mmCIF file of C-alpha atoms in Angstrom:
data_model
loop_
_atom_site.group_PDB
_atom_site.id
_atom_site.type_symbol
_atom_site.label_atom_id
_atom_site.label_comp_id
_atom_site.label_asym_id
_atom_site.label_seq_id
_atom_site.Cartn_x
_atom_site.Cartn_y
_atom_site.Cartn_z
ATOM 1 C CA SER A 1403 26.905 22.635 19.703
ATOM 2 C CA PRO A 1404 25.892 22.316 23.355
ATOM 3 C CA GLY A 1405 28.996 21.649 25.398
ATOM 4 C CA SER A 1406 29.622 20.750 28.964
ATOM 5 C CA SER A 1407 31.538 22.507 31.676
ATOM 6 C CA SER A 1408 34.264 20.943 33.777
ATOM 7 C CA THR A 1409 31.573 20.022 36.332
ATOM 8 C CA GLY A 1410 29.812 17.847 33.767
ATOM 9 C CA LYS A 1411 26.676 19.984 33.659
ATOM 10 C CA PRO A 1412 25.216 20.693 30.179
ATOM 11 C CA LYS A 1413 25.922 24.136 28.762
ATOM 12 C CA GLN A 1414 22.995 25.714 26.921
ATOM 13 C CA GLY A 1415 23.370 27.484 23.604
ATOM 14 C CA GLY A 1416 25.469 27.239 20.539
ATOM 15 C CA THR A 1417 25.125 26.358 16.869
ATOM 16 C CA VAL A 1418 26.037 23.510 14.562
ATOM 17 C CA THR A 1419 26.635 24.142 10.845
ATOM 18 C CA ILE A 1420 26.593 21.241 8.388
ATOM 19 C CA SER A 1421 28.174 22.191 5.095
ATOM 20 C CA ASN A 1422 27.606 20.420 1.828
ATOM 21 C CA GLU A 1423 30.780 18.475 1.051
ATOM 22 C CA GLN A 1424 29.225 15.710 -1.095
ATOM 23 C CA GLY A 1425 28.332 17.669 -4.205
ATOM 24 C CA GLN A 1426 24.574 17.451 -3.788
ATOM 25 C CA THR A 1427 22.643 20.384 -2.413
ATOM 26 C CA TRP A 1428 20.420 20.361 0.674
ATOM 27 C CA THR A 1429 16.699 20.510 -0.054
ATOM 28 C CA CYS A 1430 16.077 22.461 3.155
ATOM 29 C CA ASP A 1431 12.995 20.380 3.698
ATOM 30 C CA PHE A 1432 12.742 18.877 7.154
ATOM 31 C CA ASN A 1433 9.644 16.747 6.732
ATOM 32 C CA PRO A 1434 10.288 13.789 9.035
ATOM 33 C CA PHE A 1435 7.798 11.685 7.085
ATOM 34 C CA ASN A 1436 10.091 11.813 4.073
ATOM 35 C CA PRO A 1437 12.904 9.248 4.337
ATOM 36 C CA SER A 1438 15.126 11.503 2.281
ATOM 37 C CA ASN A 1439 15.019 14.130 5.054
ATOM 38 C CA TYR A 1440 15.061 11.830 8.068
ATOM 39 C CA LEU A 1441 18.725 12.256 9.042
ATOM 40 C CA GLU A 1442 18.521 16.057 8.928
ATOM 41 C CA SER A 1443 15.269 16.279 10.929
ATOM 42 C CA VAL A 1444 14.836 13.489 13.484
ATOM 43 C CA GLY A 1445 17.162 13.931 16.445
ATOM 44 C CA PHE A 1446 17.998 17.528 15.626
ATOM 45 C CA VAL A 1447 14.531 19.031 15.363
ATOM 46 C CA TYR A 1448 12.012 16.230 15.962
ATOM 47 C CA GLU A 1449 12.356 13.603 18.660
ATOM 48 C CA PRO A 1450 11.187 10.032 19.078
ATOM 49 C CA LEU A 1451 9.512 8.566 22.131
ATOM 50 C CA VAL A 1452 12.654 6.580 23.110
ATOM 51 C CA PHE A 1453 16.146 6.665 21.643
ATOM 52 C CA VAL A 1454 17.516 3.196 21.073
ATOM 53 C CA ASN A 1455 21.296 3.059 20.618
ATOM 54 C CA MET A 1456 22.061 0.226 18.258
ATOM 55 C CA LEU A 1457 25.790 0.722 18.788
ATOM 56 C CA ARG A 1458 25.480 0.124 22.541
ATOM 57 C CA ASN A 1459 23.538 -3.117 22.745
ATOM 58 C CA GLN A 1460 20.197 -1.345 22.175
ATOM 59 C CA GLU A 1461 20.646 0.861 25.238
ATOM 60 C CA GLU A 1462 17.529 3.025 25.706
ATOM 61 C CA THR A 1463 17.363 6.719 26.563
ATOM 62 C CA PRO A 1464 13.931 8.178 27.354
ATOM 63 C CA MET A 1465 13.126 11.075 25.079
ATOM 64 C CA LEU A 1466 9.489 12.304 24.708
ATOM 65 C CA ALA A 1467 8.392 9.276 26.754
ATOM 66 C CA SER A 1468 9.749 9.168 30.268
ATOM 67 C CA SER A 1469 8.821 5.500 30.635
ATOM 68 C CA TYR A 1470 6.744 2.709 29.098
ATOM 69 C CA LYS A 1471 5.140 -0.581 30.107
ATOM 70 C CA TRP A 1472 4.155 -3.600 27.988
ATOM 71 C CA THR A 1473 1.228 -5.844 28.719
ATOM 72 C CA PRO A 1474 2.298 -9.433 29.520
ATOM 73 C CA ASP A 1475 1.313 -10.645 26.031
ATOM 74 C CA LYS A 1476 3.339 -7.821 24.390
ATOM 75 C CA LYS A 1477 0.348 -6.808 22.296
ATOM 76 C CA SER A 1478 -0.037 -3.382 23.975
ATOM 77 C CA ILE A 1479 2.407 -0.798 25.220
ATOM 78 C CA THR A 1480 1.649 2.341 27.257
ATOM 79 C CA PHE A 1481 4.054 5.288 27.148
ATOM 80 C CA THR A 1482 4.064 7.869 29.932
ATOM 81 C CA LEU A 1483 5.066 11.175 28.343
ATOM 82 C CA ARG A 1484 7.681 13.565 29.629
ATOM 83 C CA THR A 1485 6.188 16.616 31.374
ATOM 84 C CA GLY A 1486 7.298 20.189 30.823
ATOM 85 C CA VAL A 1487 8.107 19.799 27.126
ATOM 86 C CA THR A 1488 7.209 22.575 24.695
ATOM 87 C CA TRP A 1489 7.486 22.894 20.952
ATOM 88 C CA SER A 1490 10.028 25.421 19.748
ATOM 89 C CA ASP A 1491 7.201 27.878 19.081
ATOM 90 C CA GLY A 1492 6.301 27.786 22.761
ATOM 91 C CA GLN A 1493 3.167 25.602 22.455
ATOM 92 C CA PRO A 1494 2.890 22.711 24.927
ATOM 93 C CA PHE A 1495 3.672 19.156 23.776
ATOM 94 C CA SER A 1496 0.928 16.686 24.553
ATOM 95 C CA ALA A 1497 -0.336 13.154 23.986
ATOM 96 C CA ASP A 1498 -2.542 14.513 21.207
ATOM 97 C CA ASP A 1499 0.667 15.205 19.206
ATOM 98 C CA VAL A 1500 1.793 11.580 19.547
ATOM 99 C CA VAL A 1501 -1.607 10.226 18.509
ATOM 100 C CA PHE A 1502 -1.766 12.634 15.598
ATOM 101 C CA THR A 1503 1.707 11.589 14.352
ATOM 102 C CA PHE A 1504 0.776 7.891 14.308
ATOM 103 C CA ASP A 1505 -2.587 8.682 12.705
ATOM 104 C CA VAL A 1506 -0.695 10.395 9.852
ATOM 105 C CA LEU A 1507 1.066 7.074 9.215
ATOM 106 C CA LYS A 1508 -2.314 5.302 9.181
ATOM 107 C CA ASN A 1509 -4.246 7.837 7.109
ATOM 108 C CA PHE A 1510 -1.457 8.433 4.557
ATOM 109 C CA PRO A 1511 0.166 4.995 3.977
ATOM 110 C CA ALA A 1512 2.989 6.461 1.894
ATOM 111 C CA THR A 1513 4.381 7.964 5.112
ATOM 112 C CA ASP A 1514 4.328 4.603 6.993
ATOM 113 C CA VAL A 1515 7.778 3.548 5.768
ATOM 114 C CA TYR A 1516 8.134 0.980 8.550
ATOM 115 C CA SER A 1517 4.755 -0.564 7.814
ATOM 116 C CA LEU A 1518 3.580 -0.230 11.395
ATOM 117 C CA TRP A 1519 -0.085 -0.301 10.588
ATOM 118 C CA LYS A 1520 0.092 -3.303 8.269
ATOM 119 C CA GLY A 1521 3.291 -5.318 8.833
ATOM 120 C CA ALA A 1522 3.604 -4.732 12.602
ATOM 121 C CA GLY A 1523 -0.175 -5.063 13.105
ATOM 122 C CA LEU A 1524 -0.708 -1.698 14.836
ATOM 123 C CA GLN A 1525 -4.434 -1.470 15.574
ATOM 124 C CA SER A 1526 -4.847 1.746 17.497
ATOM 125 C CA VAL A 1527 -3.012 4.623 19.176
ATOM 126 C CA THR A 1528 -4.996 6.330 21.918
ATOM 127 C CA SER A 1529 -4.303 8.769 24.693
ATOM 128 C CA SER A 1530 -5.501 9.270 28.245
ATOM 129 C CA GLY A 1531 -4.057 12.261 30.096
ATOM 130 C CA ASN A 1532 -0.280 12.057 29.862
ATOM 131 C CA THR A 1533 -0.192 8.523 28.449
ATOM 132 C CA VAL A 1534 -0.345 7.015 25.003
ATOM 133 C CA THR A 1535 -1.279 3.364 24.364
ATOM 134 C CA MET A 1536 -0.504 1.440 21.240
ATOM 135 C CA ALA A 1537 -2.429 -1.777 20.633
ATOM 136 C CA PHE A 1538 -1.242 -4.439 18.157
ATOM 137 C CA ALA A 1539 -2.916 -7.505 16.614
ATOM 138 C CA GLN A 1540 0.122 -9.660 17.585
ATOM 139 C CA PRO A 1541 3.066 -9.494 19.957
ATOM 140 C CA ALA A 1542 5.013 -6.392 18.841
ATOM 141 C CA GLN A 1543 8.120 -6.184 20.968
ATOM 142 C CA THR A 1544 10.334 -6.846 17.948
ATOM 143 C CA TYR A 1545 8.983 -3.668 16.323
ATOM 144 C CA PHE A 1546 9.833 -1.435 19.303
ATOM 145 C CA PHE A 1547 12.846 0.158 17.549
ATOM 146 C CA ASN A 1548 10.598 1.099 14.600
ATOM 147 C CA PHE A 1549 7.781 2.779 16.480
ATOM 148 C CA ALA A 1550 9.611 4.115 19.532
ATOM 149 C CA ASN A 1551 12.876 5.261 17.929
ATOM 150 C CA GLN A 1552 12.274 5.777 14.208
ATOM 151 C CA VAL A 1553 9.145 7.966 14.282
ATOM 152 C CA GLY A 1554 9.772 11.657 14.915
ATOM 153 C CA ILE A 1555 6.784 13.198 16.731
ATOM 154 C CA VAL A 1556 5.355 16.296 15.066
ATOM 155 C CA PRO A 1557 3.146 19.098 16.450
ATOM 156 C CA LYS A 1558 -0.514 18.617 15.549
ATOM 157 C CA HIS A 1559 -1.188 22.382 15.656
ATOM 158 C CA ILE A 1560 1.338 22.859 12.796
ATOM 159 C CA TRP A 1561 1.033 19.676 10.746
ATOM 160 C CA ASP A 1562 -2.734 19.146 10.604
ATOM 161 C CA THR A 1563 -2.912 20.467 7.008
ATOM 162 C CA GLY A 1564 -3.380 17.595 4.597
ATOM 163 C CA ASP A 1565 -1.731 14.704 2.790
ATOM 164 C CA PRO A 1566 2.109 14.874 2.889
ATOM 165 C CA ALA A 1567 2.371 12.446 0.000
ATOM 166 C CA ALA A 1568 -0.064 14.168 -2.365
ATOM 167 C CA HIS A 1569 0.826 17.712 -1.407
ATOM 168 C CA PRO A 1570 4.359 17.756 0.002
ATOM 169 C CA ASP A 1571 4.762 21.507 -0.452
ATOM 170 C CA SER A 1572 1.728 22.191 1.734
ATOM 171 C CA TRP A 1573 3.329 20.429 4.682
ATOM 172 C CA PRO A 1574 5.534 22.650 6.916
ATOM 173 C CA GLY A 1575 8.949 21.065 6.316
ATOM 174 C CA LYS A 1576 10.782 24.262 5.435
ATOM 175 C CA ASP A 1577 10.657 26.029 8.796
ATOM 176 C CA PRO A 1578 10.379 23.157 11.251
ATOM 177 C CA ILE A 1579 8.851 23.432 14.712
ATOM 178 C CA GLY A 1580 10.021 20.608 16.976
ATOM 179 C CA THR A 1581 10.755 19.551 20.542
ATOM 180 C CA GLY A 1582 14.389 18.718 19.738
ATOM 181 C CA PRO A 1583 17.560 20.487 20.891
ATOM 182 C CA PHE A 1584 17.864 22.576 17.708
ATOM 183 C CA THR A 1585 15.920 24.840 15.368
ATOM 184 C CA VAL A 1586 16.997 25.564 11.788
ATOM 185 C CA LYS A 1587 18.193 29.104 11.187
ATOM 186 C CA PRO A 1588 18.933 29.320 8.316
ATOM 187 C CA CYS A 1589 19.205 26.599 5.672
ATOM 188 C CA SER A 1590 20.643 27.082 2.182
ATOM 189 C CA PRO A 1591 21.473 24.578 -0.527
ATOM 190 C CA ASN A 1592 25.073 24.575 0.709
ATOM 191 C CA ASN A 1593 24.697 24.807 4.525
ATOM 192 C CA ILE A 1594 22.294 23.888 7.278
ATOM 193 C CA GLN A 1595 22.681 25.896 10.475
ATOM 194 C CA TYR A 1596 21.130 24.416 13.597
ATOM 195 C CA VAL A 1597 20.677 26.822 16.481
ATOM 196 C CA ALA A 1598 20.123 25.681 20.059
ATOM 197 C CA ASN A 1599 16.436 25.529 20.930
ATOM 198 C CA ALA A 1600 16.007 27.938 23.830
ATOM 199 C CA THR A 1601 12.887 26.076 25.043
ATOM 200 C CA TYR A 1602 14.461 22.590 24.954
ATOM 201 C CA TRP A 1603 13.497 20.497 27.932
#
């Protein structure tokens, strides 16, 4: 795994191998819209907009969003996205990827496991340049953890292929392309090997 030198600066490179010690085999499917695969995909391969650390009094760490701002009524939030981020295949990350990810949740309700479009009252997700705005029907600050931390953003250029609920095998979960610190090389039923993403921001 990435380590640090004595000066405290991050050291690039390395691998992490997770072996199967529980008796069940890995599916080697890294579809972040599938709750069964969430822990193996989000954080390692796919990233959220903001990491919220529930163990440290909800301390926030900017991830794909470098900052955000609520409207006074808490019915709208605008994220400013981090610049210089690329997907692990070299394609640039953009606001279109964020909008696409949240549109998947809207268009295929089986993927909206946190009920953002119904329960939280999400009305729209739009982009302008390097910003993404989410509008809600009601004050939505209590749902921040769900939409900012729990949704792994996927690349539109890879995932724009169909319905992940109706055709899970047609979605590219087996060889994931993400913005996260790792890629998967390889995965077997007994081991997942994560390799440092050379293009990680």
